[in-house]
PDB file of C-alpha atoms in Angstrom:
ATOM      1  CA  MET I   1       4.499-245.497 129.216  1.00  0.00           C
ATOM      2  CA  GLU I   2       7.134-245.448 126.552  1.00  0.00           C
ATOM      3  CA  PRO I   3       7.549-248.707 124.601  1.00  0.00           C
ATOM      4  CA  ALA I   4      10.130-251.224 125.735  1.00  0.00           C
ATOM      5  CA  GLU I   5      13.519-250.574 124.218  1.00  0.00           C
ATOM      6  CA  ALA I   6      16.692-252.591 123.795  1.00  0.00           C
ATOM      7  CA  ASP I   7      20.082-251.852 125.294  1.00  0.00           C
ATOM      8  CA  GLU I   8      23.348-251.859 123.369  1.00  0.00           C
ATOM      9  CA  HIS I   9      23.337-255.690 123.472  1.00  0.00           C
ATOM     10  CA  GLY I  10      19.788-256.000 122.144  1.00  0.00           C
ATOM     11  CA  GLU I  11      18.391-256.988 125.551  1.00  0.00           C
ATOM     12  CA  PRO I  12      15.001-255.488 126.462  1.00  0.00           C
ATOM     13  CA  VAL I  13      14.994-252.764 129.091  1.00  0.00           C
ATOM     14  CA  GLU I  14      12.023-251.697 131.179  1.00  0.00           C
ATOM     15  CA  GLU I  15      12.832-248.021 131.593  1.00  0.00           C
ATOM     16  CA  PRO I  16      12.347-245.812 128.556  1.00  0.00           C
ATOM     17  CA  LEU I  17      15.309-243.813 127.259  1.00  0.00           C
ATOM     18  CA  PRO I  18      14.096-240.478 128.694  1.00  0.00           C
ATOM     19  CA  LEU I  19      13.926-241.958 132.172  1.00  0.00           C
ATOM     20  CA  ARG I  20      17.324-243.603 131.841  1.00  0.00           C
ATOM     21  CA  ASN I  21      18.769-240.221 130.810  1.00  0.00           C
ATOM     22  CA  ILE I  22      17.154-238.483 133.775  1.00  0.00           C
ATOM     23  CA  ASN I  23      18.380-241.126 136.225  1.00  0.00           C
ATOM     24  CA  SER I  24      21.884-240.945 134.756  1.00  0.00           C
ATOM     25  CA  TRP I  25      21.892-237.178 135.300  1.00  0.00           C
ATOM     26  CA  LEU I  26      20.729-237.646 138.893  1.00  0.00           C
ATOM     27  CA  VAL I  27      23.448-240.219 139.625  1.00  0.00           C
ATOM     28  CA  GLU I  28      26.128-238.073 137.938  1.00  0.00           C
ATOM     29  CA  ASN I  29      25.088-235.229 140.247  1.00  0.00           C
ATOM     30  CA  HIS I  30      25.281-237.443 143.364  1.00  0.00           C
ATOM     31  CA  TRP I  31      21.553-238.062 143.836  1.00  0.00           C
ATOM     32  CA  GLN I  32      19.672-241.331 143.809  1.00  0.00           C
ATOM     33  CA  PRO I  33      17.662-242.303 140.707  1.00  0.00           C
ATOM     34  CA  LEU I  34      13.915-241.808 140.661  1.00  0.00           C
ATOM     35  CA  ASN I  35      11.827-244.606 142.172  1.00  0.00           C
ATOM     36  CA  ARG I  36       8.894-246.119 140.344  1.00  0.00           C
ATOM     37  CA  LEU I  37       5.976-245.427 142.681  1.00  0.00           C
ATOM     38  CA  ASP I  38       3.007-246.893 140.805  1.00  0.00           C
ATOM     39  CA  GLU I  39       4.336-250.389 141.513  1.00  0.00           C
ATOM     40  CA  TYR I  40       3.513-249.850 145.199  1.00  0.00           C
ATOM     41  CA  VAL I  41      -0.203-249.262 144.587  1.00  0.00           C
ATOM     42  CA  ASN I  42      -2.103-252.387 145.536  1.00  0.00           C
ATOM     43  CA  THR I  43      -5.806-251.615 145.521  1.00  0.00           C
ATOM     44  CA  GLY I  44      -6.995-254.414 143.246  1.00  0.00           C
ATOM     45  CA  LYS I  45      -6.608-252.336 140.099  1.00  0.00           C
ATOM     46  CA  SER I  46      -3.390-251.285 138.450  1.00  0.00           C
ATOM     47  CA  MET I  47      -2.683-247.619 137.855  1.00  0.00           C
ATOM     48  CA  GLN I  48      -3.159-246.374 134.317  1.00  0.00           C
ATOM     49  CA  ALA I  49       0.080-244.367 134.426  1.00  0.00           C
ATOM     50  CA  CYS I  50       3.700-244.803 135.374  1.00  0.00           C
ATOM     51  CA  VAL I  51       4.656-242.596 138.303  1.00  0.00           C
ATOM     52  CA  TYR I  52       8.232-241.893 139.337  1.00  0.00           C
ATOM     53  CA  GLY I  53       9.400-239.821 142.287  1.00  0.00           C
ATOM     54  CA  GLY I  54      12.077-238.997 144.770  1.00  0.00           C
ATOM     55  CA  ALA I  55      12.977-236.735 147.669  1.00  0.00           C
ATOM     56  CA  TYR I  56      16.145-234.690 147.231  1.00  0.00           C
ATOM     57  CA  ASN I  57      18.113-232.109 149.157  1.00  0.00           C
ATOM     58  CA  PHE I  58      19.541-229.254 147.103  1.00  0.00           C
ATOM     59  CA  LEU I  59      18.159-230.511 143.790  1.00  0.00           C
ATOM     60  CA  LYS I  60      18.954-228.138 140.940  1.00  0.00           C
ATOM     61  CA  VAL I  61      15.261-227.713 140.187  1.00  0.00           C
ATOM     62  CA  ASN I  62      15.553-225.552 137.070  1.00  0.00           C
ATOM     63  CA  GLU I  63      18.199-227.843 135.564  1.00  0.00           C
ATOM     64  CA  PHE I  64      16.079-230.876 136.391  1.00  0.00           C
ATOM     65  CA  ILE I  65      12.978-229.393 134.752  1.00  0.00           C
ATOM     66  CA  GLU I  66      14.942-228.459 131.629  1.00  0.00           C
ATOM     67  CA  LEU I  67      16.453-231.946 131.495  1.00  0.00           C
ATOM     68  CA  VAL I  68      13.024-233.578 131.669  1.00  0.00           C
ATOM     69  CA  LYS I  69      11.687-231.194 129.007  1.00  0.00           C
ATOM     70  CA  SER I  70      14.604-231.945 126.670  1.00  0.00           C
ATOM     71  CA  GLN I  71      13.989-235.706 126.590  1.00  0.00           C
ATOM     72  CA  PRO I  72      12.555-237.485 123.524  1.00  0.00           C
ATOM     73  CA  TRP I  73       9.202-238.365 125.102  1.00  0.00           C
ATOM     74  CA  ARG I  74       6.840-240.284 122.869  1.00  0.00           C
ATOM     75  CA  GLU I  75       3.862-238.350 124.248  1.00  0.00           C
ATOM     76  CA  PRO I  76       5.286-235.201 125.888  1.00  0.00           C
ATOM     77  CA  GLN I  77       1.795-233.767 126.405  1.00  0.00           C
ATOM     78  CA  ASN I  78       1.221-236.539 128.961  1.00  0.00           C
ATOM     79  CA  VAL I  79       4.367-235.923 131.022  1.00  0.00           C
ATOM     80  CA  GLN I  80       3.939-233.887 134.202  1.00  0.00           C
ATOM     81  CA  ILE I  81       6.499-232.765 136.752  1.00  0.00           C
ATOM     82  CA  LEU I  82       5.340-232.114 140.311  1.00  0.00           C
ATOM     83  CA  ILE I  83       7.818-230.356 142.601  1.00  0.00           C
ATOM     84  CA  GLN I  84       7.395-229.319 146.213  1.00  0.00           C
ATOM     85  CA  ASP I  85      10.172-227.289 147.782  1.00  0.00           C
ATOM     86  CA  GLU I  86      10.665-227.654 151.508  1.00  0.00           C
ATOM     87  CA  GLU I  87       8.907-224.367 152.309  1.00  0.00           C
ATOM     88  CA  ASP I  88       5.992-224.980 149.916  1.00  0.00           C
ATOM     89  CA  GLU I  89       2.614-226.098 151.231  1.00  0.00           C
ATOM     90  CA  ARG I  90       1.759-227.951 148.016  1.00  0.00           C
ATOM     91  CA  PHE I  91       3.256-229.216 144.792  1.00  0.00           C
ATOM     92  CA  THR I  92       3.768-227.032 141.719  1.00  0.00           C
ATOM     93  CA  LEU I  93       2.811-228.608 138.391  1.00  0.00           C
ATOM     94  CA  HIS I  94       5.220-228.127 135.469  1.00  0.00           C
ATOM     95  CA  ASP I  95       4.106-229.152 131.980  1.00  0.00           C
ATOM     96  CA  LEU I  96       6.561-229.914 129.193  1.00  0.00           C
ATOM     97  CA  SER I  97       5.077-227.261 126.902  1.00  0.00           C
TER      98      SER I  97
END
């Protein structure tokens, strides 16, 4: 997880800048922002990673992947993108490299 940052008023924000940028792009393109999924895991142990996801119709997949890759991730080697198109049987893994 990226470290907590401050907004323009100096108030702490939970979402790191890369995620805020991605969600802004989604909203600007008439999609909903990504949902934080790891918060829904309740097995007695917290997840060791932050997981975000969404389900979208007509997502501009290549643009989305390039947007995610272009973000200033603190540890880009740890960021993974999983995408499953409607006709796909399984997810495709995209690394930032």
